[in-house]
Short mmCIF file of C-alpha atoms (C1' of nucleotides) in Angstrom, two decimals:
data_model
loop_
_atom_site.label_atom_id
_atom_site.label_comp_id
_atom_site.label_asym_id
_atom_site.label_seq_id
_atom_site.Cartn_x
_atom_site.Cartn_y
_atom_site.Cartn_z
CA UNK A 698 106.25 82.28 115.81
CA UNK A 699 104.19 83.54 112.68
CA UNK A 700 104.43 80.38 111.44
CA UNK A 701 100.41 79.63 110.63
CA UNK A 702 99.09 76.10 110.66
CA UNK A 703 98.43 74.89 107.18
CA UNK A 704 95.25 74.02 107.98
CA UNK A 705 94.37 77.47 109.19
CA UNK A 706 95.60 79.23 106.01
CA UNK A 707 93.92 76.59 103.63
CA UNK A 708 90.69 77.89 105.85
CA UNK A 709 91.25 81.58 105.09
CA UNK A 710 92.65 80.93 101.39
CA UNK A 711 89.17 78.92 100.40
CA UNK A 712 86.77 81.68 102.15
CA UNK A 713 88.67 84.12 99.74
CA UNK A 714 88.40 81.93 96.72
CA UNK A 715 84.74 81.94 97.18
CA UNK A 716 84.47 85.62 97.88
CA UNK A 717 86.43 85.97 94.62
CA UNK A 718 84.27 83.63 92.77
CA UNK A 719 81.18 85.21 93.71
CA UNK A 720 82.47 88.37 92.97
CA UNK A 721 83.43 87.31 89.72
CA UNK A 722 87.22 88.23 90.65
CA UNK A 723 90.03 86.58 89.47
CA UNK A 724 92.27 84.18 91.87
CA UNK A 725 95.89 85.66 91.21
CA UNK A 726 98.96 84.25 92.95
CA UNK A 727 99.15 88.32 94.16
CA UNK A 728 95.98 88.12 95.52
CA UNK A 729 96.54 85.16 97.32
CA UNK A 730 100.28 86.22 98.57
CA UNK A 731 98.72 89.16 100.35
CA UNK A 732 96.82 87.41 102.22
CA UNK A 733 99.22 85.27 103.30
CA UNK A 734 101.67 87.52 104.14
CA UNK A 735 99.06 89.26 106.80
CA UNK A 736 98.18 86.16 107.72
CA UNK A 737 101.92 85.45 109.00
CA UNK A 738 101.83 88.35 110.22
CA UNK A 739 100.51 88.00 114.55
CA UNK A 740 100.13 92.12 114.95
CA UNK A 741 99.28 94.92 112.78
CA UNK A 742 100.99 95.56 109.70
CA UNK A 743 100.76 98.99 107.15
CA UNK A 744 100.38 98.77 103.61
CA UNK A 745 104.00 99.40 102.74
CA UNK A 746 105.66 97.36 105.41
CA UNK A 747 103.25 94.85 103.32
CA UNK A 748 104.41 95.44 100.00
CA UNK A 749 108.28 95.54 101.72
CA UNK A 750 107.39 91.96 102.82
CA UNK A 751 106.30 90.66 100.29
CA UNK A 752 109.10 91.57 98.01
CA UNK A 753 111.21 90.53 100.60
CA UNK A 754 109.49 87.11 100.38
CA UNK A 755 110.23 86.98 96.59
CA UNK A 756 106.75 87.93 94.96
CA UNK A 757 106.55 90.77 92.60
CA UNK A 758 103.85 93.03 93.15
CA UNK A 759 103.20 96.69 93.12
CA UNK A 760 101.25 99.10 96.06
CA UNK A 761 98.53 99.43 93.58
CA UNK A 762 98.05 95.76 94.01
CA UNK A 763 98.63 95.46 97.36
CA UNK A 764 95.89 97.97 98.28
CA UNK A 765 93.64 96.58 95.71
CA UNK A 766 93.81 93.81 97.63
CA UNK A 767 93.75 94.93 101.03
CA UNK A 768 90.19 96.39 99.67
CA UNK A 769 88.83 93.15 99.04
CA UNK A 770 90.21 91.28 101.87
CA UNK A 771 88.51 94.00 103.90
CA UNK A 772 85.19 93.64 102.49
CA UNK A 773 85.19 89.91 102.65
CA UNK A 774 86.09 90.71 106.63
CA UNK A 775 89.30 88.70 106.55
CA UNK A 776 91.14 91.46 107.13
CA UNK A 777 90.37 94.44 109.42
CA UNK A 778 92.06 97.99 109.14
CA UNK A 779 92.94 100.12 112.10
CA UNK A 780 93.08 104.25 111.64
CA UNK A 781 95.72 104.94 114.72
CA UNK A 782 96.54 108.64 113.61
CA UNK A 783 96.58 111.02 110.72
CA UNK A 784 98.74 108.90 108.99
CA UNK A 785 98.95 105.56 110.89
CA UNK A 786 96.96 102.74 109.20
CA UNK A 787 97.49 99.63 109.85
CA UNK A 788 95.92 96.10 108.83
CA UNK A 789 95.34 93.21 110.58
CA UNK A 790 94.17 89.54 109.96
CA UNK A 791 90.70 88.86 111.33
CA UNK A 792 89.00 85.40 110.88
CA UNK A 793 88.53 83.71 114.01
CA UNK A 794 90.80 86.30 115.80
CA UNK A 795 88.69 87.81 118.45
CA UNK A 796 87.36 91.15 117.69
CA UNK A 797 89.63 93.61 120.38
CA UNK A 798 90.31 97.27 121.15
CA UNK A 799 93.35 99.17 121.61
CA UNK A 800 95.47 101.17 123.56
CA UNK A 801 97.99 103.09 122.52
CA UNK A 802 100.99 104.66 124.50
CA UNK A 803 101.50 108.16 123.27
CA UNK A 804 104.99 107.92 124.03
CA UNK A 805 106.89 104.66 122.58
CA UNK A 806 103.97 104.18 120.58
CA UNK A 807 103.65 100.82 122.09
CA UNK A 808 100.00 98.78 121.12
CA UNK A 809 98.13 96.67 123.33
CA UNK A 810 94.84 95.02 122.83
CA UNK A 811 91.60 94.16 125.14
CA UNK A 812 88.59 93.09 125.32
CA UNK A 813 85.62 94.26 127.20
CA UNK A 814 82.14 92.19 126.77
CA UNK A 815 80.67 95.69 127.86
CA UNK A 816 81.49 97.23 124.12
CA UNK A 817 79.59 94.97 122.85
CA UNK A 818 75.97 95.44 124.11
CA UNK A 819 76.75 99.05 124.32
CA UNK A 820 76.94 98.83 120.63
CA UNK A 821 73.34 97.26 120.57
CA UNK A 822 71.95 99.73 122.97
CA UNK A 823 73.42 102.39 120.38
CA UNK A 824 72.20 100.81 117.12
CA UNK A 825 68.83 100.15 118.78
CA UNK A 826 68.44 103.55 119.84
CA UNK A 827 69.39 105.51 116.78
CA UNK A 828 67.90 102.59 114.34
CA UNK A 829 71.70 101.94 112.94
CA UNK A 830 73.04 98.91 111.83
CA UNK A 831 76.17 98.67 113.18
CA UNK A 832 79.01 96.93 111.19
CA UNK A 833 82.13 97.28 113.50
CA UNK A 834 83.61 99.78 115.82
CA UNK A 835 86.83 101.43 116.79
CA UNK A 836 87.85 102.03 119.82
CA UNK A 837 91.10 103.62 120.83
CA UNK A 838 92.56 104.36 124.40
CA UNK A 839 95.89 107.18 124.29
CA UNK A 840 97.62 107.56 127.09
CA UNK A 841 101.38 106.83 129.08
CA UNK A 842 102.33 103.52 129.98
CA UNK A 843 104.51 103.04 132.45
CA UNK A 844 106.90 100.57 131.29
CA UNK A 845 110.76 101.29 132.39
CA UNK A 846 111.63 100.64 128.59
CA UNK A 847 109.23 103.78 127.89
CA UNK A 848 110.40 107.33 127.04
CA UNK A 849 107.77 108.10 129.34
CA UNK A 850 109.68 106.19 132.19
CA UNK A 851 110.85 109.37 133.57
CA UNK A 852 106.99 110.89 134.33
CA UNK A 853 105.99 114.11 133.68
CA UNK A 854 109.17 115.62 134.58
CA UNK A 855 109.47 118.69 132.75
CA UNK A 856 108.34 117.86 129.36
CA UNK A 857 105.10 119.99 129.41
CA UNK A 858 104.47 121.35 132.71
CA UNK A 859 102.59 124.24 130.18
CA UNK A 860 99.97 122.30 130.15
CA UNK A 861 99.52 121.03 133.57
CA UNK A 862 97.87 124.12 134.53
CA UNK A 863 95.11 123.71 132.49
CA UNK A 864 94.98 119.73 133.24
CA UNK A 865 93.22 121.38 136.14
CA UNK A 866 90.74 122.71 134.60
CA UNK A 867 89.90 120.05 131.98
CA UNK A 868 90.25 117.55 135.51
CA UNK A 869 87.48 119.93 136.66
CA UNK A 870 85.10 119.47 133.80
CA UNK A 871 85.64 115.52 133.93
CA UNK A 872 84.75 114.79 137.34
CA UNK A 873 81.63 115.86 137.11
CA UNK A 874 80.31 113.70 134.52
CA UNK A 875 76.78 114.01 135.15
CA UNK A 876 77.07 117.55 134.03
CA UNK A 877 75.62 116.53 131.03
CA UNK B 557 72.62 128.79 115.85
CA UNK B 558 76.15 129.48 115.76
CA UNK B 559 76.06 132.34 118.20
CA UNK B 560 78.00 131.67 121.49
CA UNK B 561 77.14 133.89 124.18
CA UNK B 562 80.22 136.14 124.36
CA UNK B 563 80.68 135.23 128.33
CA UNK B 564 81.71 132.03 127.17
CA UNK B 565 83.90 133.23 124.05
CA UNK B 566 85.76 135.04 126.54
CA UNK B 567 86.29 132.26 128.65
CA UNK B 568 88.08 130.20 126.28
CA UNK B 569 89.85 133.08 124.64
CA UNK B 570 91.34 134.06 128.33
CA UNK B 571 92.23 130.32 128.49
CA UNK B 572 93.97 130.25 125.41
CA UNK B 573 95.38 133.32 126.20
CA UNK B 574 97.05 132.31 129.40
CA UNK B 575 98.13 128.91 127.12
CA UNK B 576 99.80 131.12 124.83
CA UNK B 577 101.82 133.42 127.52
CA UNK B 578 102.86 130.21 129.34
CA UNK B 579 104.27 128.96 126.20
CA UNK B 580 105.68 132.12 125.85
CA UNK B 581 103.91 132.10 121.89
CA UNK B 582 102.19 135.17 120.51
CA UNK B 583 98.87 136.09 120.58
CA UNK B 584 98.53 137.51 117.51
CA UNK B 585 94.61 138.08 115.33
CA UNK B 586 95.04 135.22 113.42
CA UNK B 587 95.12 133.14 116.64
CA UNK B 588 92.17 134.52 118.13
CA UNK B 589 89.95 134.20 114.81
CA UNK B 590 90.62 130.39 114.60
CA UNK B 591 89.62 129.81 118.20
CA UNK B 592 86.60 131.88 117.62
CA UNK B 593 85.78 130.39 114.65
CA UNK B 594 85.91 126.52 116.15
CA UNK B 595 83.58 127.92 118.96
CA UNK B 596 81.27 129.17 116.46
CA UNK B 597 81.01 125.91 115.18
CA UNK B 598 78.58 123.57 116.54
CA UNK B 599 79.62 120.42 114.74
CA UNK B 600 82.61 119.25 113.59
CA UNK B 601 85.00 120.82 111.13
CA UNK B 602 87.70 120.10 109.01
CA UNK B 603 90.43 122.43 108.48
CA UNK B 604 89.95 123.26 105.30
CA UNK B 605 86.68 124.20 106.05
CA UNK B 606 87.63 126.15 108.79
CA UNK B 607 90.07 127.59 106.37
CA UNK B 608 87.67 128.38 103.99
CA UNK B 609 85.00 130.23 107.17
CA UNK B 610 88.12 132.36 107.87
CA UNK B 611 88.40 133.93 104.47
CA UNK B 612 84.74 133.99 104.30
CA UNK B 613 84.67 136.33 107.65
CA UNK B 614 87.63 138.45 106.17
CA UNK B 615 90.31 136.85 108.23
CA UNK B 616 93.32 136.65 106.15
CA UNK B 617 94.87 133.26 107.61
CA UNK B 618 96.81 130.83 105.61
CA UNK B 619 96.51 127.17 105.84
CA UNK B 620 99.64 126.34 107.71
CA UNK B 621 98.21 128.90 110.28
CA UNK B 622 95.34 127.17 110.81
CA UNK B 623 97.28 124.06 111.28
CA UNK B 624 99.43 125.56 113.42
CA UNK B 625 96.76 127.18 115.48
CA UNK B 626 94.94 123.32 115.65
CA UNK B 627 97.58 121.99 116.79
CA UNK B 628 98.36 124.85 119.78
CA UNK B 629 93.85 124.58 120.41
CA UNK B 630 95.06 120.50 120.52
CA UNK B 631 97.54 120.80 123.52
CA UNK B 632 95.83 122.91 125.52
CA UNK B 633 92.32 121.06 125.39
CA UNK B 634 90.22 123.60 124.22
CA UNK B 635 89.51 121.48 120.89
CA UNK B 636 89.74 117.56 120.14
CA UNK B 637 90.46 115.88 117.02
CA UNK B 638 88.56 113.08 115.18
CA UNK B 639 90.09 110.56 113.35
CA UNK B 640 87.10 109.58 111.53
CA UNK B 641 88.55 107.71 108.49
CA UNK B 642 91.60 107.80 105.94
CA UNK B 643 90.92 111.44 104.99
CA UNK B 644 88.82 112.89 107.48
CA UNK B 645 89.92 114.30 110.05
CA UNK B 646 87.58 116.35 111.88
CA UNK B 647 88.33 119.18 114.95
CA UNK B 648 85.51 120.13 117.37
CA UNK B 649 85.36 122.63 119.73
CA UNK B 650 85.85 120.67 123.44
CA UNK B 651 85.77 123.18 126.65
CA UNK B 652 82.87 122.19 128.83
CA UNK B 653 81.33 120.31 125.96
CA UNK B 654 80.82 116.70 127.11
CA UNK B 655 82.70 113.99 125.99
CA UNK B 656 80.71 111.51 123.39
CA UNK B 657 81.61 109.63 121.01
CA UNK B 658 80.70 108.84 116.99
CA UNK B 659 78.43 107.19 115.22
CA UNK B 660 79.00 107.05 112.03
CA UNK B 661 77.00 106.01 108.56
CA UNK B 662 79.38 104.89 105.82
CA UNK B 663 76.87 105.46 103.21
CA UNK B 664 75.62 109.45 103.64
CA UNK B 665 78.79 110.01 106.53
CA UNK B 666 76.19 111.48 108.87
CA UNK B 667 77.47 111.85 112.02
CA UNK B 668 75.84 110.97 115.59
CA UNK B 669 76.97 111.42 119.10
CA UNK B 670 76.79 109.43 121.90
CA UNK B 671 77.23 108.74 125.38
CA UNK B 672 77.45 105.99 127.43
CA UNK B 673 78.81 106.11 131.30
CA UNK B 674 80.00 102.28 131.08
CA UNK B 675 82.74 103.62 128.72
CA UNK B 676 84.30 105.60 131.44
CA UNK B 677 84.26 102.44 133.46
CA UNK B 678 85.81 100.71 130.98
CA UNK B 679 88.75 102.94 130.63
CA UNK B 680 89.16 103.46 134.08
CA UNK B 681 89.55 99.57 134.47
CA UNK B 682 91.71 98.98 131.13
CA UNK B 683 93.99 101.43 132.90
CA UNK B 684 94.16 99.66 135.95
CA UNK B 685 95.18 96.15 134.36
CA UNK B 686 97.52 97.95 131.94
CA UNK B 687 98.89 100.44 134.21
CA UNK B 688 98.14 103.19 132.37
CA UNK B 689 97.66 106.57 132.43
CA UNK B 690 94.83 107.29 130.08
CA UNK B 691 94.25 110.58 128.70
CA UNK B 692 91.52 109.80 126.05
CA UNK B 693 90.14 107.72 123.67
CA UNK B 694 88.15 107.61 120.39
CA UNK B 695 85.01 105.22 119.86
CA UNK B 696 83.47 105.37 116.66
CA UNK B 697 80.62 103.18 115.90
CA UNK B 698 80.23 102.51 111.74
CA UNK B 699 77.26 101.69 110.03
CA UNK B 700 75.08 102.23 107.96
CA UNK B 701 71.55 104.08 108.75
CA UNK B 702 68.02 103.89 108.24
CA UNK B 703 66.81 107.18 107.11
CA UNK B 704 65.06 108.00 104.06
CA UNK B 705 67.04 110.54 103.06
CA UNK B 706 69.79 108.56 103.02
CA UNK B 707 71.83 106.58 99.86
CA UNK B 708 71.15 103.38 102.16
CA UNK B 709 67.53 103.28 102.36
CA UNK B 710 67.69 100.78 99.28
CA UNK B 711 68.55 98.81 101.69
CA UNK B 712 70.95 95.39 101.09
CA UNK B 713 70.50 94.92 97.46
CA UNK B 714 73.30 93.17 96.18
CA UNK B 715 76.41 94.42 97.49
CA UNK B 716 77.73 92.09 99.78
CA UNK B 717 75.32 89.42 101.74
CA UNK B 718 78.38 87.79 102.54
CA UNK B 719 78.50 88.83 105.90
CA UNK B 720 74.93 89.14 106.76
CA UNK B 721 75.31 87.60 109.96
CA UNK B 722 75.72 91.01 112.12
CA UNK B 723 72.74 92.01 110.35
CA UNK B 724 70.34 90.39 112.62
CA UNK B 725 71.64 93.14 115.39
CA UNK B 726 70.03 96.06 113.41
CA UNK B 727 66.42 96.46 114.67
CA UNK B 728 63.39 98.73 113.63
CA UNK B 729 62.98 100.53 116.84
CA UNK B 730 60.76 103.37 117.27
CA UNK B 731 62.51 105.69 118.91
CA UNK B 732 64.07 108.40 117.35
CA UNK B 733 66.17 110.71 118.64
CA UNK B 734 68.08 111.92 115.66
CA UNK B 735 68.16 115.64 115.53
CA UNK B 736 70.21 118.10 113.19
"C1'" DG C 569 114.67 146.02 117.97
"C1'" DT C 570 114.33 141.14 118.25
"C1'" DG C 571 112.65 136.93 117.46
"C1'" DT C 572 108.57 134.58 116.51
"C1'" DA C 573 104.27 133.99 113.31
"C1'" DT C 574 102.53 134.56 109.14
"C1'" DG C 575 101.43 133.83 104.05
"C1'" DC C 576 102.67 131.69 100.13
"C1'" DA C 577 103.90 127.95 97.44
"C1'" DA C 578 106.47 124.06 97.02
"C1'" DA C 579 107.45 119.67 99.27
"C1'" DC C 580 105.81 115.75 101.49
"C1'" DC C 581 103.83 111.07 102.03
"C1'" DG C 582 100.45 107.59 102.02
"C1'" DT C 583 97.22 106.30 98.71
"C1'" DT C 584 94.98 106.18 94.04
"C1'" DT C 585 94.82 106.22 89.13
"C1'" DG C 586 95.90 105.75 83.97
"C1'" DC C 587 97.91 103.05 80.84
"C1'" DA C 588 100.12 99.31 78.42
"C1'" DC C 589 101.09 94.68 79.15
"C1'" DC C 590 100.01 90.26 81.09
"C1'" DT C 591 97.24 86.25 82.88
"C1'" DC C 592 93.57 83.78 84.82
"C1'" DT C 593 89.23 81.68 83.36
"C1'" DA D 1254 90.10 84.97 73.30
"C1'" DG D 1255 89.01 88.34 76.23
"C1'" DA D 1256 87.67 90.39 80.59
"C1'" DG D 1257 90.04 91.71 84.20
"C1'" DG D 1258 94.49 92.32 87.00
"C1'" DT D 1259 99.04 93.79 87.25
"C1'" DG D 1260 103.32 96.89 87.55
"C1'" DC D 1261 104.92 101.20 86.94
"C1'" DA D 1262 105.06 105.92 87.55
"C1'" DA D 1263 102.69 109.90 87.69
"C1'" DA D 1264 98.72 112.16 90.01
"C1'" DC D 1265 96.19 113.12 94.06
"C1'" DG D 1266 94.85 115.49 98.48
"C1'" DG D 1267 95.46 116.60 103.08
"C1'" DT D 1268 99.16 118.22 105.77
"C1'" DT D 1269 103.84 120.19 106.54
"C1'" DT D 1270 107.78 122.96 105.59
"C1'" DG D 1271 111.13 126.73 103.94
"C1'" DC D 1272 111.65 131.28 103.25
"C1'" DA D 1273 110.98 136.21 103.17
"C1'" DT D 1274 108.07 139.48 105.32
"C1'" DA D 1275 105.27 141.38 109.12
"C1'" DC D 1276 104.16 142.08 113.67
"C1'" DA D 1277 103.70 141.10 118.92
"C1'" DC D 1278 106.47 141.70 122.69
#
DNA sequence: GTGTATGCAAACCGTTTGCACCTCT
DNA sequence: AGAGGTGCAAACGGTTTGCATACAC
């Protein structure tokens, strides 16, 4: 399963070496370990479940490094990073994976990703409009999935009925869109 | 500028206030003043500057009271939260304000809004394939803009022309519709 | 009066930093 | 040989929590 055709990490390995090199950054076995181990890895992955890994996998580093190193692998765009919640970030490989969204169930915490071509020209209308240049977006989607394997299985029982009286009103406001 | 006709300050306080009793919580000063304070608030806010406002207006609040109060403003819809990076999170006042979503520079952090009605199409339709039951999501657009005053304007020096691919998307437009 | 909110400060947790040692170039 | 990276542990900063007190109900 996460086993990564050779050819595929010799392909990621050599852009880094020549990000390094023209950064004037030296090519440590660390360096090159992280990358591999997010490479391995097919979803997202957080910086300590990282470092975890990688000891697991036998190679000595620290979290100092392995952030260090997430840095660089995100400016050279081989890596992306995801901000889920307050305290939920989470890394992903990124060369010749399509660029995708997410949505996240609120319940089992559950991630999946799409794609919508959409996003992407309303990103040029954006950047053309406000004279940005637009390096990447994020976009998130929250909500209840409706898998039986889902704490959320059971519907909106009970859990917060509180609120449900003033889904009404915010229901209200959202229907009318062209309020604006 | 930061004065809210009080017809609509009572409006959300009554909402709040009907939150609170269904909840069976207290509506005690402290409460009140953090609402209020949000509302007064045009842009976005972090809680320690909304912290800070409160002792600044004589309220005597407490940090874990404001958080506590955020997250209480949170569940009943009457403010939203921004993830906007690691360590900024940002709350913003949300009763019959529009939803929009972010643009935001990575060099001077200036914030933008947006809005684009395709996005509701989108998440209507995600939800559909997915079976989901969406209840919001977060697009944030990062970049880097074209303003003088901004640490940008030196434009591309040296940085990183690694990945100056994208960079053909960014455009000199005319239009300009920046305001604050 | 009762139980919940509050203020304070300490704890928390993911991330960053300072320092001495090590290693790639 | 020496610039630069590394591991370690301590520091950091936003957020949360525990506890005694205060106050809304």
């Amino acid at each position: 399963m996460s086993t990564l055709p050779q050819q595929k990490i010799d392909e990621v390995r050599s852009i880094f070496q020549a990000f390094l090199k023209k950064r004037n950054k030296r090519q440590t076995p660390e360096r090159f370990a992280v990358l591999e181990e997010i490479y391995q890895t097919e979803d997202h992955i957080d910086a300590d479940e990282l470092y975890v890994r990688l000891k697991q996998d036998g190679t000595e580093v620290s979290r100092a490094t392995v952030y260090n190193t997430l840095e660089l692998l995100l400016e050279c765009d081989l890596v992306v990073r995801h901000q889920f919640g307050k305290n939920q970030a989470k890394y992903e490989r990124a060369y010749s994976y399509w660029q995708h969204d997410h949505l996240i169930c609120m319940d089992c915490n559950e991630l999946f990703e799409f794609c919508d071509p959409r996003l992407q020209s309303i990103q040029e209308m954006v950047a053309d409009i406000y004279e940005f240049e637009i390096k990447h977006h994020s976009l998130n989607m929250y909500g209840h999935c409706i898998r039986e394997n889902c704490p959320n299985r059971a519907e909106d029982s009970d859990r917060d009925e509180a609120d449900s009286a003033d889904k009404t009103t915010a229901k209200k406001a959202a229907t009318n869109e062209a309020e604006s």
